mmCIF file of C-alpha atoms in Angstrom:
data_model
loop_
_atom_site.group_PDB
_atom_site.id
_atom_site.type_symbol
_atom_site.label_atom_id
_atom_site.label_comp_id
_atom_site.label_asym_id
_atom_site.label_seq_id
_atom_site.Cartn_x
_atom_site.Cartn_y
_atom_site.Cartn_z
ATOM 1 C CA MET A 1 19.363 -17.921 -27.591
ATOM 2 C CA GLN A 2 18.622 -16.389 -24.262
ATOM 3 C CA GLN A 3 18.181 -19.069 -21.692
ATOM 4 C CA PRO A 4 14.943 -18.782 -19.503
ATOM 5 C CA TYR A 5 17.150 -19.355 -16.380
ATOM 6 C CA GLU A 6 20.546 -18.082 -15.550
ATOM 7 C CA PRO A 7 23.181 -20.736 -14.906
ATOM 8 C CA SER A 8 25.361 -20.211 -11.792
ATOM 9 C CA ALA A 9 28.993 -20.772 -11.035
ATOM 10 C CA GLY A 10 31.162 -20.028 -8.275
ATOM 11 C CA GLY A 11 28.571 -18.375 -6.131
ATOM 12 C CA HIS A 12 27.576 -15.654 -8.553
ATOM 13 C CA ASP A 13 24.843 -15.285 -11.041
ATOM 14 C CA ALA A 14 26.150 -15.469 -14.338
ATOM 15 C CA GLY A 15 26.853 -12.177 -16.598
ATOM 16 C CA ASN A 16 26.725 -9.693 -13.863
ATOM 17 C CA GLY A 17 29.482 -10.612 -11.327
ATOM 18 C CA GLU A 18 27.057 -10.037 -8.421
ATOM 19 C CA PRO A 19 26.559 -12.572 -5.486
ATOM 20 C CA ARG A 20 23.546 -14.859 -6.144
ATOM 21 C CA THR A 21 20.407 -13.982 -4.471
ATOM 22 C CA GLY A 22 20.503 -15.381 -0.902
ATOM 23 C CA GLU A 23 24.251 -15.526 -0.838
ATOM 24 C CA SER A 24 24.380 -12.384 1.282
ATOM 25 C CA GLY A 25 21.636 -10.702 3.517
ATOM 26 C CA THR A 26 19.834 -14.236 4.103
ATOM 27 C CA ALA A 27 22.714 -15.834 6.047
ATOM 28 C CA GLY A 28 21.042 -17.681 9.023
ATOM 29 C CA ARG A 29 17.487 -17.671 7.617
ATOM 30 C CA ARG A 30 15.714 -20.838 8.752
ATOM 31 C CA PRO A 31 14.865 -22.868 5.787
ATOM 32 C CA ALA A 32 11.158 -23.934 5.096
ATOM 33 C CA PRO A 33 10.229 -27.468 5.975
ATOM 34 C CA ALA A 34 10.224 -29.982 3.121
ATOM 35 C CA ALA A 35 7.355 -29.744 1.100
ATOM 36 C CA ARG A 36 5.581 -31.150 -1.999
ATOM 37 C CA VAL A 37 6.377 -28.821 -5.022
ATOM 38 C CA LEU A 38 4.362 -29.171 -8.266
ATOM 39 C CA VAL A 39 6.402 -27.603 -11.276
ATOM 40 C CA VAL A 40 4.519 -27.147 -14.231
ATOM 41 C CA GLU A 41 6.598 -25.916 -17.125
ATOM 42 C CA ASP A 42 6.500 -27.050 -21.128
ATOM 43 C CA ASP A 43 10.222 -26.610 -21.482
ATOM 44 C CA PRO A 44 11.908 -29.765 -20.465
ATOM 45 C CA THR A 45 15.293 -28.096 -19.751
ATOM 46 C CA VAL A 46 13.780 -25.451 -17.460
ATOM 47 C CA ALA A 47 11.638 -27.991 -15.746
ATOM 48 C CA GLU A 48 14.657 -30.127 -15.202
ATOM 49 C CA VAL A 49 16.829 -27.271 -13.724
ATOM 50 C CA VAL A 50 13.946 -26.193 -11.643
ATOM 51 C CA SER A 51 13.044 -29.648 -10.343
ATOM 52 C CA GLY A 52 16.885 -30.223 -9.567
ATOM 53 C CA TYR A 53 17.389 -27.159 -7.392
ATOM 54 C CA LEU A 54 14.356 -27.787 -5.424
ATOM 55 C CA ASP A 55 14.944 -31.615 -4.970
ATOM 56 C CA ARG A 56 18.685 -30.508 -3.591
ATOM 57 C CA ALA A 57 16.735 -28.023 -1.313
ATOM 58 C CA GLY A 58 15.011 -31.021 0.166
ATOM 59 C CA HIS A 59 11.694 -30.784 -1.427
ATOM 60 C CA VAL A 60 9.484 -33.588 -3.182
ATOM 61 C CA VAL A 61 9.075 -32.450 -6.754
ATOM 62 C CA ASP A 62 6.149 -33.407 -9.122
ATOM 63 C CA ARG A 63 6.395 -32.286 -12.867
ATOM 64 C CA ALA A 64 3.817 -31.423 -15.427
ATOM 65 C CA GLY A 65 4.266 -30.156 -19.049
ATOM 66 C CA ASP A 66 0.932 -28.917 -19.578
ATOM 67 C CA GLY A 67 -2.306 -27.545 -17.789
ATOM 68 C CA PRO A 68 -4.352 -30.823 -17.930
ATOM 69 C CA THR A 69 -1.528 -33.046 -16.710
ATOM 70 C CA ALA A 70 -0.976 -30.497 -13.946
ATOM 71 C CA LEU A 71 -4.279 -30.670 -12.629
ATOM 72 C CA ALA A 72 -4.195 -34.559 -12.788
ATOM 73 C CA ARG A 73 -0.999 -34.393 -10.585
ATOM 74 C CA ALA A 74 -2.675 -32.014 -8.151
ATOM 75 C CA ALA A 75 -5.553 -34.236 -7.828
ATOM 76 C CA ALA A 76 -3.545 -37.294 -7.282
ATOM 77 C CA HIS A 77 -1.207 -35.589 -4.671
ATOM 78 C CA TRP A 78 -2.038 -32.053 -3.573
ATOM 79 C CA PRO A 79 0.986 -30.011 -3.610
ATOM 80 C CA ASP A 80 1.928 -27.548 -1.020
ATOM 81 C CA LEU A 81 2.925 -25.092 -3.547
ATOM 82 C CA VAL A 82 2.918 -24.767 -7.360
ATOM 83 C CA VAL A 83 5.532 -23.050 -9.668
ATOM 84 C CA LEU A 84 3.675 -22.443 -12.713
ATOM 85 C CA ASP A 85 4.625 -21.093 -16.103
ATOM 86 C CA LEU A 86 2.312 -18.599 -17.533
ATOM 87 C CA MET A 87 2.727 -19.647 -21.158
ATOM 88 C CA LEU A 88 1.675 -23.136 -21.571
ATOM 89 C CA PRO A 89 0.430 -24.822 -24.588
ATOM 90 C CA GLY A 90 -3.300 -25.154 -24.926
ATOM 91 C CA MET A 91 -4.581 -24.324 -21.201
ATOM 92 C CA ASP A 92 -2.372 -21.452 -19.916
ATOM 93 C CA GLY A 93 -1.039 -20.905 -16.708
ATOM 94 C CA LEU A 94 -3.883 -18.350 -15.718
ATOM 95 C CA GLU A 95 -6.594 -20.915 -16.244
ATOM 96 C CA VAL A 96 -4.599 -23.615 -14.493
ATOM 97 C CA CYS A 97 -4.361 -21.164 -11.468
ATOM 98 C CA ARG A 98 -8.204 -20.682 -11.453
ATOM 99 C CA ARG A 99 -8.838 -24.209 -11.687
ATOM 100 C CA MET A 100 -6.714 -25.257 -8.914
ATOM 101 C CA ARG A 101 -7.992 -22.448 -6.741
ATOM 102 C CA GLY A 102 -11.334 -23.462 -7.330
ATOM 103 C CA ARG A 103 -10.363 -27.025 -5.732
ATOM 104 C CA GLY A 104 -8.579 -25.554 -2.807
ATOM 105 C CA PRO A 105 -6.047 -23.137 -1.471
ATOM 106 C CA VAL A 106 -2.672 -23.585 -2.746
ATOM 107 C CA PRO A 107 0.348 -20.940 -2.977
ATOM 108 C CA VAL A 108 1.342 -20.256 -6.661
ATOM 109 C CA ILE A 109 4.485 -18.708 -7.900
ATOM 110 C CA MET A 110 4.153 -17.824 -11.490
ATOM 111 C CA LEU A 111 6.828 -17.730 -14.165
ATOM 112 C CA THR A 112 6.426 -14.954 -16.707
ATOM 113 C CA ALA A 113 8.280 -13.590 -19.532
ATOM 114 C CA ARG A 114 10.693 -10.416 -18.451
ATOM 115 C CA GLY A 115 8.680 -7.162 -19.279
ATOM 116 C CA ASP A 116 5.363 -8.525 -19.582
ATOM 117 C CA GLU A 117 3.912 -6.323 -16.768
ATOM 118 C CA ASP A 118 0.256 -6.774 -17.865
ATOM 119 C CA ASP A 119 0.564 -10.805 -17.628
ATOM 120 C CA ARG A 120 2.342 -10.310 -14.132
ATOM 121 C CA ILE A 121 -0.468 -8.118 -12.755
ATOM 122 C CA LEU A 122 -2.994 -10.438 -14.370
ATOM 123 C CA GLY A 123 -1.385 -13.354 -12.698
ATOM 124 C CA LEU A 124 -1.630 -11.564 -9.338
ATOM 125 C CA GLU A 125 -5.230 -10.698 -9.911
ATOM 126 C CA VAL A 126 -6.219 -14.263 -10.304
ATOM 127 C CA GLY A 127 -4.422 -15.308 -7.215
ATOM 128 C CA ALA A 128 -0.954 -16.040 -7.856
ATOM 129 C CA ASP A 129 1.475 -15.277 -4.539
ATOM 130 C CA ASP A 130 4.287 -14.356 -6.162
ATOM 131 C CA TYR A 131 6.012 -14.410 -9.624
ATOM 132 C CA VAL A 132 9.613 -14.741 -11.097
ATOM 133 C CA THR A 133 10.620 -13.284 -14.469
ATOM 134 C CA LYS A 134 12.346 -15.039 -17.139
ATOM 135 C CA PRO A 135 15.535 -15.397 -17.352
ATOM 136 C CA PHE A 136 15.805 -16.042 -13.544
ATOM 137 C CA SER A 137 18.344 -17.388 -11.176
ATOM 138 C CA PRO A 138 17.118 -21.005 -9.907
ATOM 139 C CA ARG A 139 18.693 -20.205 -6.775
ATOM 140 C CA GLU A 140 16.593 -17.010 -6.323
ATOM 141 C CA LEU A 141 13.515 -19.130 -7.418
ATOM 142 C CA VAL A 142 14.279 -21.669 -4.540
ATOM 143 C CA LEU A 143 14.482 -18.758 -2.047
ATOM 144 C CA ARG A 144 11.095 -17.424 -3.263
ATOM 145 C CA VAL A 145 9.527 -20.974 -2.775
ATOM 146 C CA GLU A 146 10.978 -21.127 0.704
ATOM 147 C CA SER A 147 9.885 -17.745 1.582
ATOM 148 C CA VAL A 148 6.297 -18.515 0.545
ATOM 149 C CA LEU A 149 6.320 -21.975 2.234
ATOM 150 C CA ARG A 150 7.486 -20.235 5.649
ATOM 151 C CA ARG A 151 4.492 -18.063 5.636
ATOM 152 C CA THR A 152 2.096 -20.948 5.107
ATOM 153 C CA ARG A 153 3.185 -22.414 8.091
ATOM 154 C CA PRO A 154 3.478 -19.676 10.827
ATOM 155 C CA ALA A 155 4.007 -20.146 14.341
ATOM 156 C CA ALA A 156 0.964 -19.975 16.550
ATOM 157 C CA VAL A 157 0.512 -16.613 18.485
ATOM 158 C CA SER A 158 -1.265 -16.334 21.892
ATOM 159 C CA ARG A 159 -3.344 -13.584 20.847
ATOM 160 C CA PRO A 160 -4.558 -13.246 17.087
ATOM 161 C CA PRO A 161 -4.633 -9.799 15.936
ATOM 162 C CA ALA A 162 -8.327 -8.364 15.478
ATOM 163 C CA ALA A 163 -9.763 -4.836 14.784
ATOM 164 C CA ALA A 164 -12.615 -3.014 13.080
ATOM 165 C CA GLY A 165 -14.539 -6.253 12.785
ATOM 166 C CA LEU A 166 -11.611 -8.035 11.377
ATOM 167 C CA ALA A 167 -9.858 -10.875 12.655
ATOM 168 C CA VAL A 168 -7.011 -13.410 11.779
ATOM 169 C CA ASP A 169 -5.942 -16.663 13.023
ATOM 170 C CA PRO A 170 -2.318 -17.325 11.605
ATOM 171 C CA ALA A 171 -1.929 -20.596 13.014
ATOM 172 C CA ALA A 172 -5.461 -21.798 11.195
ATOM 173 C CA ARG A 173 -4.872 -19.517 8.283
ATOM 174 C CA ARG A 174 -8.115 -18.097 8.796
ATOM 175 C CA ALA A 175 -9.497 -14.656 8.449
ATOM 176 C CA THR A 176 -12.929 -13.294 9.150
ATOM 177 C CA LYS A 177 -15.075 -10.061 8.920
ATOM 178 C CA ASN A 178 -17.652 -9.820 11.473
ATOM 179 C CA GLY A 179 -17.623 -13.491 12.035
ATOM 180 C CA THR A 180 -17.761 -14.458 8.309
ATOM 181 C CA GLU A 181 -14.935 -16.173 6.888
ATOM 182 C CA LEU A 182 -12.899 -14.319 3.978
ATOM 183 C CA ALA A 183 -11.552 -16.143 1.010
ATOM 184 C CA LEU A 184 -8.156 -14.698 1.053
ATOM 185 C CA THR A 185 -4.793 -15.774 -0.913
ATOM 186 C CA LEU A 186 -1.706 -16.300 0.907
ATOM 187 C CA ARG A 187 -0.238 -12.675 0.427
ATOM 188 C CA GLU A 188 -3.719 -11.253 1.063
ATOM 189 C CA PHE A 189 -3.714 -12.965 4.319
ATOM 190 C CA ASP A 190 -0.445 -12.015 5.336
ATOM 191 C CA LEU A 191 -0.971 -8.401 4.343
ATOM 192 C CA LEU A 192 -4.148 -8.111 6.331
ATOM 193 C CA ALA A 193 -2.304 -9.617 9.387
ATOM 194 C CA PHE A 194 0.551 -7.150 8.945
ATOM 195 C CA PHE A 195 -2.031 -4.277 8.862
ATOM 196 C CA LEU A 196 -3.958 -5.489 11.892
ATOM 197 C CA GLY A 197 -0.835 -5.910 13.682
ATOM 198 C CA HIS A 198 0.276 -2.294 13.056
ATOM 199 C CA PRO A 199 -2.950 -0.140 13.276
ATOM 200 C CA GLY A 200 -2.475 3.594 12.720
ATOM 201 C CA ARG A 201 1.020 3.375 11.200
ATOM 202 C CA ALA A 202 1.682 4.561 7.629
ATOM 203 C CA PHE A 203 3.796 2.236 5.378
ATOM 204 C CA SER A 204 5.196 2.734 2.148
ATOM 205 C CA ARG A 205 5.056 0.100 -0.562
ATOM 206 C CA GLU A 206 8.729 -0.554 -0.148
ATOM 207 C CA ASP A 207 8.196 -0.969 3.668
ATOM 208 C CA LEU A 208 5.295 -3.624 2.803
ATOM 209 C CA MET A 209 7.338 -5.399 0.460
ATOM 210 C CA ARG A 210 10.093 -5.845 2.778
ATOM 211 C CA GLU A 211 7.950 -6.662 5.822
ATOM 212 C CA VAL A 212 5.199 -8.947 4.079
ATOM 213 C CA TRP A 213 6.901 -10.384 1.009
ATOM 214 C CA GLY A 214 10.543 -10.639 2.588
ATOM 215 C CA TRP A 215 11.954 -8.944 -0.332
ATOM 216 C CA ASP A 216 14.372 -5.865 -0.284
ATOM 217 C CA PHE A 217 13.772 -5.030 -3.936
ATOM 218 C CA GLY A 218 11.022 -6.020 -6.648
ATOM 219 C CA ASP A 219 8.178 -4.734 -8.590
ATOM 220 C CA LEU A 220 6.145 -2.560 -6.389
ATOM 221 C CA SER A 221 2.965 -2.991 -8.539
ATOM 222 C CA THR A 222 2.801 -6.361 -6.781
ATOM 223 C CA VAL A 223 1.989 -4.424 -3.564
ATOM 224 C CA THR A 224 -0.523 -2.240 -5.342
ATOM 225 C CA VAL A 225 -2.327 -5.095 -6.867
ATOM 226 C CA HIS A 226 -2.654 -6.970 -3.393
ATOM 227 C CA VAL A 227 -3.725 -3.827 -1.592
ATOM 228 C CA ARG A 228 -6.576 -3.427 -4.170
ATOM 229 C CA ARG A 229 -7.707 -7.043 -4.102
ATOM 230 C CA LEU A 230 -7.513 -6.966 -0.375
ATOM 231 C CA ARG A 231 -9.529 -3.818 -0.151
ATOM 232 C CA GLY A 232 -12.312 -5.619 -2.431
ATOM 233 C CA LYS A 233 -12.639 -8.252 0.328
ATOM 234 C CA VAL A 234 -12.513 -6.334 3.443
ATOM 235 C CA GLU A 235 -13.947 -2.793 2.621
ATOM 236 C CA ASP A 236 -17.639 -2.122 2.645
ATOM 237 C CA ASP A 237 -17.069 0.081 -0.269
ATOM 238 C CA PRO A 238 -13.802 -0.545 -2.050
ATOM 239 C CA ALA A 239 -14.117 2.430 -4.083
ATOM 240 C CA ARG A 240 -14.130 4.606 -0.768
ATOM 241 C CA PRO A 241 -11.792 2.535 1.552
ATOM 242 C CA ARG A 242 -12.237 3.406 5.253
ATOM 243 C CA LEU A 243 -9.936 0.622 6.666
ATOM 244 C CA ILE A 244 -7.028 0.532 4.426
ATOM 245 C CA GLN A 245 -6.279 4.182 3.574
ATOM 246 C CA THR A 246 -4.019 5.836 1.077
ATOM 247 C CA VAL A 247 -1.364 8.143 2.465
ATOM 248 C CA TRP A 248 -0.428 10.433 -0.407
ATOM 249 C CA GLY A 249 3.224 10.509 -0.859
ATOM 250 C CA VAL A 250 3.873 7.708 1.482
ATOM 251 C CA GLY A 251 1.831 4.488 1.064
ATOM 252 C CA TYR A 252 -1.021 2.948 3.079
ATOM 253 C CA ARG A 253 -2.366 2.979 6.820
ATOM 254 C CA PHE A 254 -4.792 0.647 8.273
ATOM 255 C CA ASP A 255 -7.460 2.499 10.351
ATOM 256 C CA SER A 256 -8.601 0.446 13.206
ATOM 257 C CA THR A 257 -11.071 3.130 14.385
ATOM 258 C CA ALA A 258 -12.989 3.332 11.104
ATOM 259 C CA HIS A 259 -15.386 0.596 12.302
ATOM 260 C CA GLU A 260 -15.937 2.574 15.512
ATOM 261 C CA ASP A 261 -16.563 5.688 13.730
ATOM 262 C CA ASP A 262 -19.268 4.094 11.390
ATOM 263 C CA ALA A 263 -20.922 2.697 14.628
ATOM 264 C CA HIS A 264 -21.023 6.135 16.295
ATOM 265 C CA GLU A 265 -22.256 7.833 13.112
ATOM 266 C CA ASP A 266 -25.157 5.377 13.194
ATOM 267 C CA GLU A 267 -25.997 5.966 16.790
ATOM 268 C CA GLU A 268 -26.109 9.674 16.091
ATOM 269 C CA HIS A 269 -28.226 9.063 13.224
ATOM 270 C CA GLN A 270 -30.707 6.891 15.201
ATOM 271 C CA GLY A 271 -30.528 9.549 17.850
ATOM 272 C CA GLU A 272 -31.763 12.424 15.290
ATOM 273 C CA GLU A 273 -34.483 10.225 14.073
ATOM 274 C CA HIS A 274 -35.851 9.667 17.590
ATOM 275 C CA GLN A 275 -35.698 13.369 18.109
ATOM 276 C CA GLY A 276 -37.593 14.142 14.812
ATOM 277 C CA GLU A 277 -40.193 11.586 16.050
ATOM 278 C CA GLY A 278 -40.838 13.351 19.479
ATOM 279 C CA SER A 279 -40.928 17.012 17.862
#
């Protein structure tokens, strides 16, 4: 029977002889500050292993074996992050994620079965910020947790980026469109902030995964789903995006002049109407 996690020994992931994720390429990376992490997993062995690794990384860990218990734990002590198994008895992980997000913002990392792409995409659609497929390396999961936590506690910047009627405040984790606050998930916020900070440049999905998610590899559909969700919140017509444009054969580009072009077109239209009235 295949274990839902990959036991590690001697600095390598079991079975492939490769260095564990984070053993190379991440040396010197600043660990995230200690946080309260809620682990929602119905398999006691997996829950114990994950909780043990997170505890040794310095985090405070709460555990729940089903959806109702998870919601009760969260209500008693609101977590900084949730590690949530998709396949829970009774109330599944998607419903737990929806209900938690209905109570307040919280980063969610979903645990899914390997190969269930539809489930992973659905998890991202309901607001999960990241996912890890089973079987997984517990050390990789800890690194994913700390990557997400770092992005929830960014350093303040002197001048928050803004363009095309959009603005983000990284310190407050607040984004607005024409002064109205946007309801963005953690990754949607990071993606928007990155686009605003690099207007006019085309980025591949691999570029965005590396710069926004901090991964050198992964399922690129994660980027596609988040771009689609972000367009749905910042574009006037998501079916015909003007701000986040697709660059065929490359990836995506943020056009900071789209808002100005729209305003210019409105002025020209009004001028034509005035001319028509005077003729």
